[in-house]
């Protein structure tokens, strides 16, 4: 495994060295190199440095240019405007760098210099409740961040903080106790997620109706909550049945989403019960939290209610019950103290931003978070319908996630069937799942997480435009060319001159490593999606302008096959980081 320095970093180093010798006091200054449409790269850093050194920027630029060797890496440099450097690199350097990338399993992408341990809290459904469209984003964004960070060498611990505790369980458990066969399965065979959910739904509705209409049942249900919180064995074993039944359902949905959720990573609210009392004691003893009207509260100067009075974070209610804050703070203690986290990422709806801001600040005051251990909320926006309003069914109900995924797969099946020349029915249905689920994930991940996005299936499974199907077809087209190549094999030929579209594709392929580092440090999976879309677009232009199998010479055929192959490998790697499959044939 060898990490390959990108062309940009090599050019940057040369310019920085020449700058340091032309202007010694600027040692270590950043030349501000970026891609340019006038040349391959432009360095803009000289202007500011000249101003600081009271030098003429054009003269300084000319001196810098004299100090930069050309020929191997850099073809030519010209000074333009008030002191920019326009830099063109050699075709040989492009091909040699790409050949080094192709020779490495990781495509030359370096591992992070100081990897730590990140705990990602994502995919958090609620026990005994149906998953709806709002659960989609947390799962999809979180899973992509796990893959991206692991690829950079970070140790990642997944946590699914499911809603498996609270007062509503009193009602459910009491009802199950009085109607013991409500969660029984029809047969001993494997239970479908659909059956598990319909059991839970039926029980939830029946117990709710009874709770609302029968005062005696309501009293028994409330007493049951106390038993649950006190750890009464019979109550706990009935509670566990709800959790187990819900997991059958959750896992069936995550399976549809082509997502791997492991049982030990599912640690619900209940997982932190034993820590709640101690968490409150630590906060109260250290003075971070204070009693106010009997409740244990943390106050903040900048958080006030509409009446202008401070709105506290309530850790323990005046009746002794614990709020979400107590659980979230206990989870932080566990993740930092027991799991050794150096970073905590919470993939949670933006509407909970204030809650998490207060929780993180409380944890900092308590010393559980500090400069070495940081917590961030990767906040996401809402899924909207085509009309730009929050996504609901015609009846005004929340959309069930399962229905949405099934429809996406169905829609994809018709797209695949239309294009499929030589696929069997079985292959069509397998591809339909990969295309449909890929389309849903990509639509989510190609929008910056913080923004709302419109859920429009027609657009998502379109073969043109910024969709995963467009990327999947680009990949499948390359595989088809590689199959047709016969005896011709991909091989890099650094001696060949490159056409403009070959250079553009090559320079973009070379940026993959830098892009991954950026997406990881900024928690921005949408940057990976944008990179891949641009890669597929550049490939499409290259394919239109440069015959591959009918190129002029055998060397040119091999070199173009080499570019095709590296593009395919980069596409499939990038897509897999987003949790999207790339079928070999479409």
Coordinates of C-alpha atoms in Angstrom, one line a residue:
X1 CA 0.0 0.0 0.0
X2 CA 1.5 3.3 -1.1
X3 CA -0.1 6.7 -0.9
X4 CA 0.6 8.7 -4.0
X5 CA 1.2 12.5 -3.7
X6 CA -1.3 14.3 -5.9
X7 CA -0.1 16.4 -8.8
X8 CA -1.5 19.5 -7.0
X9 CA 0.5 18.8 -3.9
X10 CA 3.7 18.2 -5.9
X11 CA 3.2 21.5 -7.8
X12 CA 2.3 23.3 -4.6
X13 CA 5.6 22.1 -3.1
X14 CA 7.7 23.4 -6.0
X15 CA 6.0 26.8 -6.0
X16 CA 6.3 27.0 -2.2
X17 CA 10.1 26.2 -2.4
X18 CA 10.7 28.8 -5.1
X19 CA 8.7 31.4 -3.1
X20 CA 10.7 30.7 0.1
X21 CA 14.0 31.3 -1.8
X22 CA 12.7 34.4 -3.6
X23 CA 11.3 35.9 -0.4
X24 CA 12.9 34.2 2.6
X25 CA 10.7 35.9 5.1
X26 CA 7.7 34.2 3.5
X27 CA 9.0 30.7 4.4
X28 CA 6.2 28.2 4.6
X29 CA 3.6 30.6 3.0
X30 CA 0.8 29.0 1.1
X31 CA 0.9 29.6 -2.7
X32 CA -2.9 29.2 -2.8
X33 CA -3.0 26.8 -5.6
X34 CA -6.3 25.9 -7.3
X35 CA -7.6 24.3 -10.5
X36 CA -8.0 26.9 -13.2
X37 CA -9.7 27.1 -16.6
X38 CA -6.8 29.1 -18.0
X39 CA -4.2 26.4 -17.3
X40 CA -4.1 23.3 -15.2
X41 CA -3.5 25.2 -12.0
X42 CA -3.3 28.8 -10.8
X43 CA -1.3 30.0 -7.8
X44 CA -2.8 33.2 -6.3
X45 CA -0.8 33.6 -3.1
X46 CA 1.9 35.9 -4.4
X47 CA -0.3 39.1 -4.3
X48 CA -0.8 39.1 -0.6
X49 CA 2.8 38.2 0.1
X50 CA 4.1 41.0 -2.1
X51 CA 1.8 43.4 -0.4
X52 CA 3.1 42.4 3.0
X53 CA 6.8 42.6 1.9
X54 CA 6.1 45.9 0.0
X55 CA 7.4 44.3 -3.2
X56 CA 6.1 44.5 -6.7
X57 CA 3.9 41.4 -7.2
X58 CA 4.7 40.9 -10.9
X59 CA 8.4 41.2 -10.2
X60 CA 8.1 38.8 -7.3
X61 CA 6.1 36.4 -9.5
X62 CA 8.8 36.5 -12.2
X63 CA 11.5 35.8 -9.6
X64 CA 9.5 32.8 -8.3
X65 CA 9.1 31.4 -11.9
X66 CA 12.8 31.6 -12.4
X67 CA 13.3 29.3 -9.4
X68 CA 10.9 26.6 -10.6
X69 CA 12.4 23.7 -12.6
X70 CA 10.3 22.7 -15.6
X71 CA 10.4 19.6 -17.9
X72 CA 9.5 16.6 -15.7
X73 CA 6.4 17.8 -13.7
X74 CA 5.7 21.3 -14.9
X75 CA 5.5 22.0 -18.6
X76 CA 5.3 25.8 -18.4
X77 CA 4.5 28.7 -16.1
X78 CA 3.4 32.1 -17.1
X79 CA 2.8 35.2 -14.9
X80 CA -0.7 36.7 -15.6
X81 CA -2.6 39.7 -14.4
X82 CA -1.2 41.4 -11.3
X83 CA 0.9 38.4 -10.3
X84 CA -0.9 35.1 -10.7
X85 CA 1.0 32.1 -11.9
X86 CA -0.7 29.9 -14.6
X87 CA 0.8 26.4 -14.4
X88 CA 0.5 23.7 -17.0
X89 CA 1.8 20.2 -16.2
X90 CA 3.3 17.6 -18.5
X91 CA 1.2 14.8 -20.0
X92 CA 3.9 12.4 -18.7
X93 CA 3.4 13.5 -15.1
X94 CA -0.3 13.0 -15.4
X95 CA 0.0 9.4 -16.7
X96 CA 2.8 8.4 -14.3
X97 CA 0.9 9.7 -11.3
X98 CA -2.3 7.8 -12.4
X99 CA -0.2 4.7 -13.0
X100 CA 1.0 4.9 -9.4
X101 CA -2.6 5.2 -8.2
X102 CA -3.7 2.3 -10.3
X103 CA -1.0 0.1 -8.8
X104 CA -2.4 0.6 -5.3
X105 CA -5.5 -1.1 -3.8
X106 CA -6.5 2.2 -2.2
X107 CA -6.0 4.1 -5.4
X108 CA -3.1 5.9 -3.7
X109 CA -5.4 7.6 -1.2
X110 CA -3.3 8.2 2.0
X111 CA -4.5 7.2 5.5
X112 CA -5.1 10.1 7.9
X113 CA -2.0 11.2 9.8
X114 CA -3.5 11.0 13.3
X115 CA -6.5 8.8 13.2
X116 CA -8.7 8.7 16.3
X117 CA -11.9 7.0 17.4
X118 CA -15.1 8.4 16.2
X119 CA -18.5 7.3 17.6
X120 CA -21.3 7.9 15.1
X121 CA -24.8 8.0 16.4
X122 CA -27.2 7.4 13.5
X123 CA -30.2 5.4 12.3
X124 CA -32.3 5.8 15.5
X125 CA -35.8 4.3 15.0
X126 CA -38.3 4.0 17.8
X127 CA -39.4 0.7 19.3
X128 CA -43.0 -0.3 18.5
X129 CA -43.3 2.5 15.9
X130 CA -43.2 2.4 12.2
X131 CA -40.1 3.9 10.4
X132 CA -41.1 6.8 8.2
X133 CA -39.4 9.1 5.7
X134 CA -37.8 11.1 8.5
X135 CA -35.8 8.1 9.5
X136 CA -34.2 7.8 6.1
X137 CA -31.7 10.7 6.2
X138 CA -30.1 9.8 9.6
X139 CA -29.5 6.2 8.3
X140 CA -28.2 7.1 4.9
X141 CA -26.0 10.1 5.9
X142 CA -24.6 8.2 9.0
X143 CA -23.8 5.0 7.0
X144 CA -21.9 7.1 4.4
X145 CA -19.9 8.9 7.1
X146 CA -19.0 5.6 8.7
X147 CA -17.6 4.3 5.4
X148 CA -15.7 7.6 4.5
X149 CA -14.1 7.8 7.9
X150 CA -13.1 4.1 8.0
X151 CA -11.5 4.5 4.6
X152 CA -9.3 7.3 6.0
X153 CA -8.1 4.9 8.8
X154 CA -10.3 6.3 11.6
X155 CA -11.6 3.7 14.1
X156 CA -15.3 4.1 13.9
X157 CA -17.8 2.8 16.5
X158 CA -21.4 2.7 15.3
X159 CA -24.2 3.5 17.7
X160 CA -27.9 3.3 17.0
X161 CA -29.7 5.1 19.9
X162 CA -33.1 3.6 19.5
X163 CA -36.1 5.0 21.4
X164 CA -36.8 2.0 23.6
X165 CA -37.7 3.6 27.0
X166 CA -40.3 5.9 28.4
X167 CA -43.8 6.3 29.7
X168 CA -45.6 4.8 26.6
X169 CA -44.2 1.4 27.5
X170 CA -46.3 1.2 30.6
X171 CA -49.4 1.2 28.4
X172 CA -48.0 -1.4 25.9
X173 CA -46.6 -3.8 28.6
X174 CA -49.8 -3.7 30.6
X175 CA -51.9 -4.4 27.6
X176 CA -49.6 -7.3 26.6
X177 CA -49.8 -8.7 30.1
X178 CA -53.6 -8.7 29.9
X179 CA -53.7 -10.0 26.3
X180 CA -50.7 -12.4 26.3
X181 CA -51.0 -13.6 22.7
X182 CA -51.0 -10.3 20.9
X183 CA -47.4 -10.6 19.8
X184 CA -47.5 -14.4 18.9
X185 CA -46.3 -15.3 15.5
X186 CA -48.5 -17.2 12.9
X187 CA -45.8 -19.9 12.5
X188 CA -42.4 -20.9 13.8
X189 CA -40.8 -19.9 10.5
X190 CA -38.9 -16.7 10.1
X191 CA -41.2 -13.8 10.7
X192 CA -41.3 -11.0 8.1
X193 CA -40.7 -7.4 9.1
X194 CA -44.2 -6.6 7.8
X195 CA -45.8 -9.2 10.1
X196 CA -43.8 -7.9 13.1
X197 CA -44.8 -4.3 12.4
X198 CA -48.5 -5.1 11.9
X199 CA -48.5 -7.0 15.3
X200 CA -46.9 -3.9 17.0
X201 CA -49.2 -1.5 15.2
X202 CA -52.3 -3.4 16.1
X203 CA -51.2 -3.7 19.8
X204 CA -50.3 0.0 19.9
X205 CA -53.7 1.1 18.6
X206 CA -55.6 -1.2 20.9
X207 CA -53.7 -0.2 24.0
X208 CA -54.0 3.5 23.2
X209 CA -57.7 3.2 22.7
X210 CA -58.1 1.4 26.1
X211 CA -55.7 3.9 27.8
X212 CA -57.8 6.8 26.5
X213 CA -61.2 5.3 27.4
X214 CA -60.6 3.2 30.6
X215 CA -59.5 5.0 33.7
X216 CA -58.7 1.8 35.6
X217 CA -56.5 0.6 32.7
X218 CA -54.8 4.0 32.7
X219 CA -54.0 3.7 36.4
X220 CA -52.6 0.2 35.9
X221 CA -50.5 1.3 32.9
X222 CA -49.0 4.2 34.9
X223 CA -48.1 1.9 37.8
X224 CA -46.4 -0.4 35.2
X225 CA -44.0 2.5 34.2
X226 CA -42.8 2.6 37.8
X227 CA -42.3 -1.2 37.7
X228 CA -40.3 -0.9 34.4
X229 CA -38.1 1.9 35.8
X230 CA -37.5 -0.1 39.0
X231 CA -36.3 -3.1 36.9
X232 CA -39.1 -5.5 37.9
X233 CA -38.1 -8.8 36.1
X234 CA -41.6 -9.7 34.7
X235 CA -42.1 -6.2 33.3
X236 CA -38.6 -6.2 31.8
X237 CA -39.1 -9.5 30.0
X238 CA -42.4 -8.2 28.5
X239 CA -40.5 -5.0 27.5
X240 CA -37.8 -7.1 25.9
X241 CA -40.5 -8.7 23.7
X242 CA -41.4 -5.3 22.2
X243 CA -37.7 -4.6 21.6
X244 CA -37.2 -8.0 19.9
X245 CA -40.3 -7.7 17.8
X246 CA -39.3 -4.2 16.7
X247 CA -35.8 -5.3 15.8
X248 CA -37.2 -7.9 13.4
X249 CA -39.0 -5.0 11.7
X250 CA -36.0 -2.6 11.8
X251 CA -33.6 -5.0 10.4
X252 CA -35.9 -5.9 7.5
X253 CA -36.1 -2.1 6.6
X254 CA -32.3 -1.7 6.9
X255 CA -31.9 -4.8 4.8
X256 CA -34.0 -3.2 2.1
X257 CA -31.8 -0.1 2.4
X258 CA -28.8 -2.5 1.8
X259 CA -27.4 -1.4 5.2
X260 CA -25.5 -3.5 7.7
X261 CA -26.8 -2.9 11.2
X262 CA -25.2 -5.1 13.9
X263 CA -27.0 -6.0 17.0
X264 CA -24.2 -5.0 19.5
X265 CA -24.2 -1.5 18.0
X266 CA -27.9 -1.0 18.9
X267 CA -27.7 0.6 22.3
X268 CA -31.0 2.3 23.0
X269 CA -32.0 4.8 25.7
X270 CA -32.4 1.9 28.1
X271 CA -28.6 1.1 27.7
X272 CA -27.8 4.2 29.9
X273 CA -30.4 3.7 32.7
X274 CA -27.8 2.6 35.2
X275 CA -25.8 5.8 34.7
X276 CA -28.6 8.4 35.1
X277 CA -28.4 8.8 38.9
X278 CA -24.7 9.2 38.8
X279 CA -24.7 11.6 35.9
X280 CA -27.1 13.8 37.8
X281 CA -25.0 13.6 41.0
X282 CA -21.8 14.5 39.1
X283 CA -23.5 17.5 37.5
X284 CA -25.0 18.7 40.8
X285 CA -21.9 18.1 42.9
X286 CA -19.7 20.1 40.4
X287 CA -22.2 22.9 40.3
X288 CA -22.8 22.5 36.5
X289 CA -26.5 21.8 37.3
X290 CA -28.6 23.5 39.9
X291 CA -32.0 22.8 41.5
X292 CA -34.7 25.1 40.3
X293 CA -38.3 24.5 41.4
X294 CA -37.3 21.0 42.4
X295 CA -35.9 20.1 38.9
X296 CA -32.2 19.7 38.1
X297 CA -31.4 22.3 35.5
X298 CA -28.4 23.7 33.5
X299 CA -28.7 27.4 32.5
X300 CA -27.2 29.2 29.6
X301 CA -26.7 33.0 29.0
X302 CA -27.7 32.8 25.4
X303 CA -30.7 30.5 25.6
X304 CA -33.9 32.4 26.5
X305 CA -37.6 31.7 26.0
X306 CA -40.1 34.0 24.2
X307 CA -40.7 35.7 27.6
X308 CA -37.0 36.7 27.8
X309 CA -36.4 34.3 30.8
X310 CA -33.6 31.7 30.5
X311 CA -34.7 28.3 29.2
X312 CA -32.7 25.6 31.0
X313 CA -31.7 22.1 30.0
X314 CA -33.7 19.9 32.4
X315 CA -31.7 16.9 33.4
X316 CA -34.1 15.6 36.1
X317 CA -37.7 16.6 36.4
X318 CA -39.1 17.7 39.7
X319 CA -41.0 14.4 40.1
X320 CA -37.6 12.6 39.9
X321 CA -38.1 11.4 36.3
X322 CA -35.2 11.8 33.9
X323 CA -35.4 13.7 30.6
X324 CA -33.7 13.0 27.3
X325 CA -30.8 15.2 28.5
X326 CA -29.9 12.8 31.3
X327 CA -29.7 9.9 28.8
X328 CA -27.8 11.9 26.2
X329 CA -25.3 13.1 28.8
X330 CA -24.8 9.6 30.1
X331 CA -24.2 8.4 26.6
X332 CA -21.5 11.0 26.2
X333 CA -19.8 9.8 29.4
X334 CA -20.0 6.2 28.1
X335 CA -18.7 7.0 24.7
X336 CA -15.8 9.0 26.0
X337 CA -15.0 7.0 29.1
X338 CA -15.6 3.4 27.9
X339 CA -15.3 3.6 24.2
X340 CA -12.4 6.0 24.1
X341 CA -14.0 8.4 21.6
X342 CA -12.0 11.4 20.4
X343 CA -14.9 12.6 18.3
X344 CA -18.7 12.1 18.6
X345 CA -20.9 12.7 15.6
X346 CA -24.7 12.9 16.0
X347 CA -26.6 12.5 12.7
X348 CA -29.8 14.1 14.0
X349 CA -32.6 16.3 12.5
X350 CA -31.7 20.0 12.5
X351 CA -34.8 20.7 14.6
X352 CA -33.0 19.2 17.6
X353 CA -30.1 21.6 17.2
X354 CA -30.8 23.6 20.4
X355 CA -31.1 20.5 22.5
X356 CA -27.7 19.2 21.3
X357 CA -26.1 22.6 21.6
X358 CA -27.1 22.6 25.3
X359 CA -26.2 19.0 25.9
X360 CA -22.7 19.5 24.4
X361 CA -22.1 22.7 26.3
X362 CA -23.1 21.0 29.6
X363 CA -20.7 18.1 28.8
X364 CA -17.9 20.6 28.2
X365 CA -18.6 22.3 31.5
X366 CA -18.5 18.9 33.2
X367 CA -15.2 18.2 31.6
X368 CA -16.4 15.2 29.6
X369 CA -15.8 17.0 26.3
X370 CA -12.7 19.2 25.9
X371 CA -10.1 20.2 23.2
X372 CA -9.1 16.5 22.8
X373 CA -12.7 15.2 22.6
X374 CA -15.2 17.0 20.5
X375 CA -18.8 16.5 19.7
X376 CA -20.7 17.7 16.6
X377 CA -24.2 17.4 15.3
X378 CA -24.4 16.5 11.7
X379 CA -27.7 18.2 11.4
X380 CA -29.9 17.4 8.4
X381 CA -32.9 19.1 6.8
X382 CA -36.4 17.8 6.0
X383 CA -37.5 15.5 3.1
X384 CA -40.0 17.4 1.1
X385 CA -42.6 16.3 -1.4
X386 CA -42.6 17.4 -5.1
X387 CA -44.7 20.4 -4.0
X388 CA -41.9 21.6 -1.7
X389 CA -43.9 20.9 1.5
X390 CA -43.0 18.3 4.1
X391 CA -43.6 14.8 2.6
X392 CA -47.0 13.4 3.5
X393 CA -49.4 10.9 1.9
X394 CA -52.6 12.1 0.2
X395 CA -54.4 11.4 3.5
X396 CA -52.0 13.7 5.3
X397 CA -50.2 10.8 7.0
X398 CA -46.4 10.5 7.4
X399 CA -45.0 8.4 4.6
X400 CA -43.9 4.9 5.6
X401 CA -40.3 4.3 4.7
X402 CA -41.0 0.8 3.4
X403 CA -43.6 2.0 0.9
X404 CA -41.2 4.6 -0.3
X405 CA -38.3 2.1 -0.9
X406 CA -40.6 -0.4 -2.6
X407 CA -41.9 2.3 -5.0
X408 CA -38.3 3.3 -5.8
X409 CA -37.4 -0.2 -6.6
X410 CA -40.5 -0.6 -8.8
X411 CA -39.7 2.6 -10.7
X412 CA -36.1 1.5 -11.2
X413 CA -37.3 -1.9 -12.5
X414 CA -39.1 -0.2 -15.4
X415 CA -36.0 1.9 -16.2
X416 CA -33.7 -1.2 -16.1
X417 CA -36.2 -3.3 -18.2
X418 CA -36.4 -0.6 -20.9
X419 CA -32.6 -0.5 -21.3
X420 CA -31.8 -4.2 -20.6
X421 CA -30.8 -6.0 -23.7
X422 CA -29.5 -9.3 -22.3
X423 CA -30.7 -9.5 -18.7
X424 CA -32.9 -12.3 -17.3
X425 CA -35.9 -11.5 -15.2
X426 CA -33.9 -12.5 -12.1
X427 CA -31.1 -10.1 -13.1
X428 CA -33.6 -7.3 -13.8
X429 CA -35.1 -7.6 -10.3
X430 CA -31.6 -7.7 -8.6
X431 CA -30.5 -4.6 -10.6
X432 CA -33.8 -2.9 -9.9
X433 CA -33.0 -3.1 -6.2
X434 CA -29.5 -1.8 -6.7
X435 CA -30.6 1.1 -8.9
X436 CA -33.7 2.0 -6.9
X437 CA -32.1 2.0 -3.5
X438 CA -29.0 3.6 -4.9
X439 CA -31.2 6.4 -6.4
X440 CA -32.8 7.1 -3.0
X441 CA -29.4 7.2 -1.2
X442 CA -27.8 9.4 -3.9
X443 CA -30.6 11.9 -3.9
X444 CA -30.2 12.3 -0.2
X445 CA -26.4 12.4 -0.2
X446 CA -26.0 14.7 -3.2
X447 CA -27.7 17.5 -1.3
X448 CA -25.7 19.1 1.5
X449 CA -27.1 17.4 4.7
X450 CA -28.2 20.7 6.3
X451 CA -30.6 21.5 3.3
X452 CA -34.1 20.2 2.8
X453 CA -34.5 18.1 -0.4
X454 CA -37.4 17.2 -2.6
X455 CA -38.2 13.5 -2.9
X456 CA -39.0 13.1 -6.6
X457 CA -38.7 9.5 -7.8
X458 CA -39.0 10.4 -11.5
X459 CA -36.0 12.6 -11.2
X460 CA -34.1 10.1 -9.0
X461 CA -34.2 7.3 -11.5
X462 CA -33.6 9.4 -14.5
X463 CA -30.7 8.3 -16.7
X464 CA -29.6 11.9 -17.3
X465 CA -28.6 14.5 -14.8
X466 CA -27.1 14.3 -11.4
X467 CA -28.4 10.8 -10.4
X468 CA -26.9 7.6 -9.2
X469 CA -28.3 5.8 -12.3
X470 CA -26.2 8.1 -14.5
X471 CA -23.1 7.0 -12.5
X472 CA -24.1 3.4 -12.5
X473 CA -24.5 3.4 -16.3
X474 CA -21.2 5.1 -16.8
X475 CA -19.6 2.3 -14.7
X476 CA -21.5 -0.4 -16.6
X477 CA -20.5 1.1 -20.0
X478 CA -16.8 1.0 -19.0
X479 CA -17.2 -2.7 -17.9
X480 CA -18.7 -3.4 -21.3
X481 CA -15.8 -1.7 -23.1
X482 CA -13.3 -3.7 -21.0
X483 CA -15.1 -6.9 -21.9
X484 CA -15.0 -6.1 -25.6
X485 CA -11.3 -5.2 -25.6
X486 CA -10.3 -8.8 -26.3
X487 CA -6.5 -9.1 -26.1
X488 CA -6.0 -5.4 -25.6
X489 CA -5.2 -4.8 -21.9
X490 CA -5.2 -1.5 -19.9
X491 CA -1.7 -0.2 -19.7
X492 CA -0.3 3.2 -19.0
X493 CA 1.9 4.8 -21.7
X494 CA 3.6 7.9 -20.3
X495 CA 5.2 8.7 -23.6
X496 CA 1.9 9.5 -25.3
X497 CA 0.5 13.0 -25.8
X498 CA -3.0 13.4 -24.2
X499 CA -6.1 14.9 -25.8
X500 CA -7.8 17.7 -23.8
X501 CA -10.6 15.4 -22.6
X502 CA -8.0 12.8 -21.5
X503 CA -6.1 15.4 -19.5
X504 CA -9.3 16.7 -17.9
X505 CA -10.3 13.2 -16.9
X506 CA -6.8 12.4 -15.6
X507 CA -6.5 15.6 -13.5
X508 CA -9.9 14.9 -11.9
X509 CA -9.0 11.2 -11.2
X510 CA -5.9 12.5 -9.4
X511 CA -8.0 14.6 -7.0
X512 CA -9.8 11.6 -5.4
X513 CA -7.5 11.4 -2.3
X514 CA -7.7 15.1 -1.5
X515 CA -11.5 15.0 -1.9
X516 CA -11.8 12.0 0.5
X517 CA -9.8 13.9 3.1
X518 CA -12.0 17.0 2.7
X519 CA -15.3 15.0 2.9
X520 CA -14.0 13.2 6.1
X521 CA -12.8 16.3 7.9
X522 CA -15.9 18.4 7.0
X523 CA -18.4 15.5 7.5
X524 CA -19.6 16.3 4.0
X525 CA -20.6 13.1 2.0
X526 CA -22.3 15.4 -0.6
X527 CA -18.8 16.4 -1.7
X528 CA -18.1 12.7 -2.7
X529 CA -21.3 12.7 -4.7
X530 CA -20.4 15.9 -6.5
X531 CA -16.9 14.6 -7.3
X532 CA -18.4 11.3 -8.7
X533 CA -20.9 13.1 -10.8
X534 CA -18.2 15.3 -12.3
X535 CA -16.1 12.2 -12.9
X536 CA -18.9 10.5 -14.8
X537 CA -19.5 13.7 -16.8
X538 CA -15.8 14.0 -17.7
X539 CA -15.7 10.4 -18.7
X540 CA -18.8 10.9 -20.9
X541 CA -17.0 13.7 -22.7
X542 CA -13.8 11.6 -23.1
X543 CA -15.8 8.7 -24.4
X544 CA -17.5 10.9 -27.0
X545 CA -14.2 12.6 -28.1
X546 CA -11.7 9.8 -27.9
X547 CA -12.3 6.4 -29.6
X548 CA -11.1 3.7 -27.1
X549 CA -11.0 0.4 -29.0
X550 CA -10.6 2.1 -32.4
X551 CA -7.8 4.5 -31.3
X552 CA -4.9 5.1 -33.7
X553 CA -2.2 2.8 -32.3
X554 CA -2.2 -0.3 -30.0
X555 CA -0.4 1.9 -27.3
X556 CA -3.2 4.5 -27.5
X557 CA -5.8 1.7 -27.2
X558 CA -4.0 0.4 -24.0
X559 CA -3.6 3.9 -22.5
X560 CA -7.3 4.7 -23.1
X561 CA -8.4 1.4 -21.6
X562 CA -6.1 2.3 -18.7
X563 CA -8.0 5.6 -18.2
X564 CA -11.4 3.7 -18.5
X565 CA -10.3 1.1 -15.9
X566 CA -9.0 3.7 -13.4
X567 CA -12.3 5.7 -13.8
X568 CA -14.3 2.5 -13.1
X569 CA -12.3 1.7 -10.0
X570 CA -12.6 5.2 -8.7
X571 CA -16.4 5.3 -9.4
X572 CA -17.0 1.9 -7.7
X573 CA -14.9 2.9 -4.7
X574 CA -16.6 6.3 -4.3
X575 CA -20.0 4.8 -4.8
X576 CA -19.4 2.1 -2.2
X577 CA -18.4 4.9 0.3
X578 CA -21.9 6.2 -0.2
X579 CA -23.5 2.8 0.2
X580 CA -24.4 2.4 -3.5
X581 CA -23.8 -0.7 -5.6
X582 CA -22.3 -0.6 -9.1
X583 CA -23.7 -3.5 -11.2
X584 CA -21.3 -4.8 -13.9
X585 CA -24.0 -4.9 -16.5
X586 CA -27.1 -2.6 -16.9

